Amino acid sequence: MDQIDQTGLQEFIPACASWFPLDRYKALAYFEQSSFFAAAGRDANGQTVTINNTEARLAGLDPAVPGVLESLPPGRPEFVLETSQEPSAFVIRKQVRVSANPLERPVVHAYYYIANNKIMQAPSAHQVSHARLQRCTFALQNGFARLQADLEPLTRQAKQLARQAATEEQRQQQKQKQQAQQQGLQAVEGQPQHTGEEQGKGQGLISGAAGGPT
């Protein structure tokens, strides 16, 4: 049995204003006048579904009285007043009993509540979890965006310092290269140079040594 999602709806029935203030018996009857109850009377294909509450009313019984719904056949949807805080708050449970055994737990399809005479469907556990995950995701994204905004000046400064360090290192390497080249030129210029006179004296010494006595 498909459950129609009506969590976005909120209903107030002015025709039942004479029933206020509500008690646990009138609250269930008030709910049975709503579109939530009417939607439960048809399946996804629009076919009529028998509801035990309606069958009890047709038999002149009040489904809010304990034991009335339990006396009807299982396997059909029924609405039970689970808890109440008269006259302002009531919780109604939609369920299907799988067997006539009262000890076997029924299958719960939805929860509804009446708050200050307004009828609403309670969100499912999946919807609540999904909504909380969405809020957590939004908070994380917002936090990361703020963190990125706070770190952006520091990141920009770090990049600028890295570029300055790289430029300074290149400058130092160029300076060391220039100093090495200058030292090489000075070493070449500092070697002794032989003049023409010194070369003549050297040749004379060689010639004299060659013409001397043997």
mmCIF file of C-alpha atoms in Angstrom:
data_model
loop_
_atom_site.group_PDB
_atom_site.id
_atom_site.type_symbol
_atom_site.label_atom_id
_atom_site.label_comp_id
_atom_site.label_asym_id
_atom_site.label_seq_id
_atom_site.Cartn_x
_atom_site.Cartn_y
_atom_site.Cartn_z
ATOM 1 C CA MET A 1 0.000 0.000 0.000
ATOM 2 C CA ASP A 2 1.531 3.262 -1.125
ATOM 3 C CA GLN A 3 1.634 6.072 1.409
ATOM 4 C CA ILE A 4 0.843 9.530 0.002
ATOM 5 C CA ASP A 5 3.244 12.203 1.197
ATOM 6 C CA GLN A 6 1.236 15.131 2.577
ATOM 7 C CA THR A 7 3.857 16.594 4.907
ATOM 8 C CA GLY A 8 3.585 20.008 3.262
ATOM 9 C CA LEU A 9 -0.124 20.334 4.016
ATOM 10 C CA GLN A 10 -1.848 21.935 6.995
ATOM 11 C CA GLU A 11 -5.594 21.752 7.439
ATOM 12 C CA PHE A 12 -8.151 23.460 9.626
ATOM 13 C CA ILE A 13 -11.833 22.479 9.322
ATOM 14 C CA PRO A 14 -14.115 25.424 10.144
ATOM 15 C CA ALA A 15 -17.232 23.252 9.819
ATOM 16 C CA CYS A 16 -16.154 21.389 12.958
ATOM 17 C CA ALA A 17 -15.551 24.514 15.045
ATOM 18 C CA SER A 18 -18.464 23.589 17.295
ATOM 19 C CA TRP A 19 -16.470 20.521 18.410
ATOM 20 C CA PHE A 20 -13.782 22.659 20.053
ATOM 21 C CA PRO A 21 -12.209 22.217 22.492
ATOM 22 C CA LEU A 22 -11.222 18.733 21.367
ATOM 23 C CA ASP A 23 -10.859 15.665 23.553
ATOM 24 C CA ARG A 24 -9.506 12.213 22.656
ATOM 25 C CA TYR A 25 -12.832 11.102 21.150
ATOM 26 C CA LYS A 26 -13.642 14.235 19.183
ATOM 27 C CA ALA A 27 -10.007 14.549 17.991
ATOM 28 C CA LEU A 28 -10.168 11.268 16.053
ATOM 29 C CA ALA A 29 -13.564 12.206 14.593
ATOM 30 C CA TYR A 30 -12.163 15.633 13.667
ATOM 31 C CA PHE A 31 -9.245 13.975 11.872
ATOM 32 C CA GLU A 32 -11.650 11.745 9.928
ATOM 33 C CA GLN A 33 -13.142 14.879 8.351
ATOM 34 C CA SER A 34 -9.796 15.920 6.864
ATOM 35 C CA SER A 35 -8.258 15.360 3.429
ATOM 36 C CA PHE A 36 -5.573 13.229 5.109
ATOM 37 C CA PHE A 37 -8.209 10.654 6.030
ATOM 38 C CA ALA A 38 -9.871 10.936 2.612
ATOM 39 C CA ALA A 39 -6.562 10.320 0.818
ATOM 40 C CA ALA A 40 -6.055 7.144 2.846
ATOM 41 C CA GLY A 41 -9.342 5.833 1.435
ATOM 42 C CA ARG A 42 -7.900 5.468 -2.070
ATOM 43 C CA ASP A 43 -4.859 3.681 -3.436
ATOM 44 C CA ALA A 44 -2.341 4.937 -6.016
ATOM 45 C CA ASN A 45 -4.732 3.978 -8.852
ATOM 46 C CA GLY A 46 -7.654 5.831 -7.300
ATOM 47 C CA GLN A 47 -9.458 2.691 -6.231
ATOM 48 C CA THR A 48 -11.450 2.757 -3.000
ATOM 49 C CA VAL A 49 -9.737 1.281 0.069
ATOM 50 C CA THR A 50 -11.742 0.076 3.053
ATOM 51 C CA ILE A 51 -10.720 1.816 6.274
ATOM 52 C CA ASN A 52 -11.607 0.228 9.575
ATOM 53 C CA ASN A 53 -12.522 3.604 11.082
ATOM 54 C CA THR A 54 -15.219 4.073 8.439
ATOM 55 C CA GLU A 55 -16.497 0.541 8.940
ATOM 56 C CA ALA A 56 -16.728 1.167 12.694
ATOM 57 C CA ARG A 57 -18.679 4.408 12.176
ATOM 58 C CA LEU A 58 -21.104 2.649 9.807
ATOM 59 C CA ALA A 59 -21.682 0.015 12.481
ATOM 60 C CA GLY A 60 -22.477 2.713 15.038
ATOM 61 C CA LEU A 61 -19.185 2.201 16.905
ATOM 62 C CA ASP A 62 -16.626 4.793 17.942
ATOM 63 C CA PRO A 63 -13.107 3.818 16.762
ATOM 64 C CA ALA A 64 -11.639 5.923 19.583
ATOM 65 C CA VAL A 65 -13.012 3.452 22.111
ATOM 66 C CA PRO A 66 -10.366 0.837 23.010
ATOM 67 C CA GLY A 67 -11.022 -2.570 21.453
ATOM 68 C CA VAL A 68 -13.308 -1.377 18.646
ATOM 69 C CA LEU A 69 -10.706 -1.334 15.865
ATOM 70 C CA GLU A 70 -9.159 -4.557 17.164
ATOM 71 C CA SER A 71 -12.507 -6.282 16.636
ATOM 72 C CA LEU A 72 -12.456 -5.476 12.900
ATOM 73 C CA PRO A 73 -10.643 -7.561 10.240
ATOM 74 C CA PRO A 74 -6.861 -7.090 9.958
ATOM 75 C CA GLY A 75 -5.032 -6.170 6.766
ATOM 76 C CA ARG A 76 -6.885 -2.865 6.325
ATOM 77 C CA PRO A 77 -5.662 0.651 7.193
ATOM 78 C CA GLU A 78 -6.923 2.196 10.399
ATOM 79 C CA PHE A 79 -6.200 5.329 12.398
ATOM 80 C CA VAL A 80 -5.500 5.082 16.126
ATOM 81 C CA LEU A 81 -5.149 7.884 18.640
ATOM 82 C CA GLU A 82 -1.698 7.155 20.058
ATOM 83 C CA THR A 83 -1.362 9.923 22.610
ATOM 84 C CA SER A 84 -3.083 13.144 23.547
ATOM 85 C CA GLN A 85 -2.579 16.287 25.550
ATOM 86 C CA GLU A 86 -6.053 17.711 25.706
ATOM 87 C CA PRO A 87 -7.204 20.052 24.342
ATOM 88 C CA SER A 88 -4.313 21.262 22.156
ATOM 89 C CA ALA A 89 -2.190 18.305 21.027
ATOM 90 C CA PHE A 90 -3.025 14.856 19.661
ATOM 91 C CA VAL A 91 -0.952 12.235 17.827
ATOM 92 C CA ILE A 92 -2.692 9.829 15.423
ATOM 93 C CA ARG A 93 -1.050 6.734 13.964
ATOM 94 C CA LYS A 94 -1.940 5.127 10.636
ATOM 95 C CA GLN A 95 -1.369 1.407 10.841
ATOM 96 C CA VAL A 96 -2.253 -1.963 9.323
ATOM 97 C CA ARG A 97 -2.620 -4.992 11.580
ATOM 98 C CA VAL A 98 -1.135 -8.030 9.864
ATOM 99 C CA SER A 99 -3.098 -10.540 11.954
ATOM 100 C CA ALA A 100 -5.845 -10.785 14.521
ATOM 101 C CA ASN A 101 -3.281 -11.588 17.201
ATOM 102 C CA PRO A 102 -3.208 -8.526 19.515
ATOM 103 C CA LEU A 103 0.347 -9.353 20.572
ATOM 104 C CA GLU A 104 1.677 -8.965 17.031
ATOM 105 C CA ARG A 105 2.837 -5.469 16.288
ATOM 106 C CA PRO A 106 1.056 -3.647 13.443
ATOM 107 C CA VAL A 107 2.842 -2.059 10.498
ATOM 108 C CA VAL A 108 2.944 1.723 10.940
ATOM 109 C CA HIS A 109 2.636 3.771 7.739
ATOM 110 C CA ALA A 110 2.469 7.367 8.970
ATOM 111 C CA TYR A 111 1.937 9.701 11.902
ATOM 112 C CA TYR A 112 -0.317 12.726 12.022
ATOM 113 C CA TYR A 113 -0.794 15.309 14.716
ATOM 114 C CA ILE A 114 -3.345 17.917 15.667
ATOM 115 C CA ALA A 115 -1.857 21.062 17.177
ATOM 116 C CA ASN A 116 -4.159 23.905 18.137
ATOM 117 C CA ASN A 117 -6.907 22.425 15.916
ATOM 118 C CA LYS A 118 -4.622 22.272 12.863
ATOM 119 C CA ILE A 119 -4.012 18.857 11.286
ATOM 120 C CA MET A 120 -0.618 17.997 9.795
ATOM 121 C CA GLN A 121 1.323 14.915 8.746
ATOM 122 C CA ALA A 122 4.528 14.246 10.644
ATOM 123 C CA PRO A 123 7.647 13.812 8.470
ATOM 124 C CA SER A 124 9.095 10.335 8.101
ATOM 125 C CA ALA A 125 12.446 9.279 9.553
ATOM 126 C CA HIS A 126 13.908 9.361 6.025
ATOM 127 C CA GLN A 127 12.699 12.923 5.477
ATOM 128 C CA VAL A 128 14.063 14.056 8.826
ATOM 129 C CA SER A 129 17.460 12.416 8.161
ATOM 130 C CA HIS A 130 17.593 13.864 4.659
ATOM 131 C CA ALA A 131 16.754 17.351 5.914
ATOM 132 C CA ARG A 132 19.420 17.143 8.624
ATOM 133 C CA LEU A 133 22.017 15.905 6.133
ATOM 134 C CA GLN A 134 21.165 18.807 3.849
ATOM 135 C CA ARG A 135 21.589 21.263 6.722
ATOM 136 C CA CYS A 136 24.924 19.665 7.662
ATOM 137 C CA THR A 137 26.091 19.805 4.040
ATOM 138 C CA PHE A 138 25.114 23.460 3.768
ATOM 139 C CA ALA A 139 26.897 24.267 7.032
ATOM 140 C CA LEU A 140 30.073 22.478 5.864
ATOM 141 C CA GLN A 141 30.037 24.231 2.494
ATOM 142 C CA ASN A 142 29.483 27.584 4.168
ATOM 143 C CA GLY A 143 32.276 26.855 6.660
ATOM 144 C CA PHE A 144 34.739 25.876 3.933
ATOM 145 C CA ALA A 145 33.840 29.005 1.962
ATOM 146 C CA ARG A 146 34.543 31.199 4.998
ATOM 147 C CA LEU A 147 37.763 29.308 5.722
ATOM 148 C CA GLN A 148 38.895 29.769 2.138
ATOM 149 C CA ALA A 149 38.087 33.477 2.327
ATOM 150 C CA ASP A 150 40.111 33.779 5.541
ATOM 151 C CA LEU A 151 43.064 31.827 4.138
ATOM 152 C CA GLU A 152 43.127 33.529 0.744
ATOM 153 C CA PRO A 153 45.205 36.561 1.912
ATOM 154 C CA LEU A 154 47.656 34.218 3.655
ATOM 155 C CA THR A 155 47.897 32.006 0.571
ATOM 156 C CA ARG A 156 48.447 35.035 -1.644
ATOM 157 C CA GLN A 157 51.161 36.332 0.715
ATOM 158 C CA ALA A 158 52.838 32.901 0.813
ATOM 159 C CA LYS A 159 52.912 32.762 -2.999
ATOM 160 C CA GLN A 160 54.354 36.262 -3.144
ATOM 161 C CA LEU A 161 57.070 35.365 -0.624
ATOM 162 C CA ALA A 162 57.888 32.216 -2.608
ATOM 163 C CA ARG A 163 58.257 34.264 -5.798
ATOM 164 C CA GLN A 164 60.474 36.781 -4.017
ATOM 165 C CA ALA A 165 62.649 33.983 -2.636
ATOM 166 C CA ALA A 166 62.988 32.426 -6.091
ATOM 167 C CA THR A 167 63.913 35.812 -7.603
ATOM 168 C CA GLU A 168 66.480 36.450 -4.857
ATOM 169 C CA GLU A 169 68.006 33.009 -5.388
ATOM 170 C CA GLN A 170 68.338 33.657 -9.120
ATOM 171 C CA ARG A 171 69.940 37.024 -8.366
ATOM 172 C CA GLN A 172 72.441 35.392 -6.000
ATOM 173 C CA GLN A 173 73.308 32.721 -8.546
ATOM 174 C CA GLN A 174 73.839 35.368 -11.238
ATOM 175 C CA LYS A 175 76.004 37.393 -8.870
ATOM 176 C CA GLN A 176 78.138 34.345 -7.977
ATOM 177 C CA LYS A 177 78.537 33.558 -11.669
ATOM 178 C CA GLN A 178 79.683 37.103 -12.419
ATOM 179 C CA GLN A 179 82.140 37.005 -9.490
ATOM 180 C CA ALA A 180 83.586 33.720 -10.753
ATOM 181 C CA GLN A 181 84.066 35.191 -14.224
ATOM 182 C CA GLN A 182 85.787 38.271 -12.791
ATOM 183 C CA GLN A 183 88.111 36.116 -10.665
ATOM 184 C CA GLY A 184 89.040 34.106 -13.768
ATOM 185 C CA LEU A 185 89.933 37.240 -15.723
ATOM 186 C CA GLN A 186 92.033 38.600 -12.853
ATOM 187 C CA ALA A 187 93.926 35.313 -12.619
ATOM 188 C CA VAL A 188 94.751 35.461 -16.327
ATOM 189 C CA GLU A 189 95.846 39.102 -16.122
ATOM 190 C CA GLY A 190 98.078 38.386 -13.068
ATOM 191 C CA GLN A 191 100.366 35.884 -14.928
ATOM 192 C CA PRO A 192 104.013 37.255 -15.658
ATOM 193 C CA GLN A 193 104.576 38.662 -19.187
ATOM 194 C CA HIS A 194 108.036 38.242 -20.999
ATOM 195 C CA THR A 195 109.284 41.461 -22.696
ATOM 196 C CA GLY A 196 111.517 41.594 -25.829
ATOM 197 C CA GLU A 197 114.646 42.555 -23.812
ATOM 198 C CA GLU A 198 114.263 39.618 -21.489
ATOM 199 C CA GLN A 199 113.851 37.347 -24.489
ATOM 200 C CA GLY A 200 117.130 38.755 -26.057
ATOM 201 C CA LYS A 201 119.094 38.203 -22.867
ATOM 202 C CA GLY A 202 117.862 34.689 -22.776
ATOM 203 C CA GLN A 203 118.959 34.007 -26.304
ATOM 204 C CA GLY A 204 122.427 35.570 -25.584
ATOM 205 C CA LEU A 205 122.942 33.307 -22.616
ATOM 206 C CA ILE A 206 122.092 30.342 -24.723
ATOM 207 C CA SER A 207 124.512 31.406 -27.498
ATOM 208 C CA GLY A 208 127.381 32.066 -25.027
ATOM 209 C CA ALA A 209 126.915 28.733 -23.490
ATOM 210 C CA ALA A 210 127.077 27.149 -26.911
ATOM 211 C CA GLY A 211 130.409 28.959 -27.931
ATOM 212 C CA GLY A 212 132.265 28.323 -24.623
ATOM 213 C CA PRO A 213 135.191 25.948 -24.149
ATOM 214 C CA THR A 214 134.422 22.384 -24.334
#
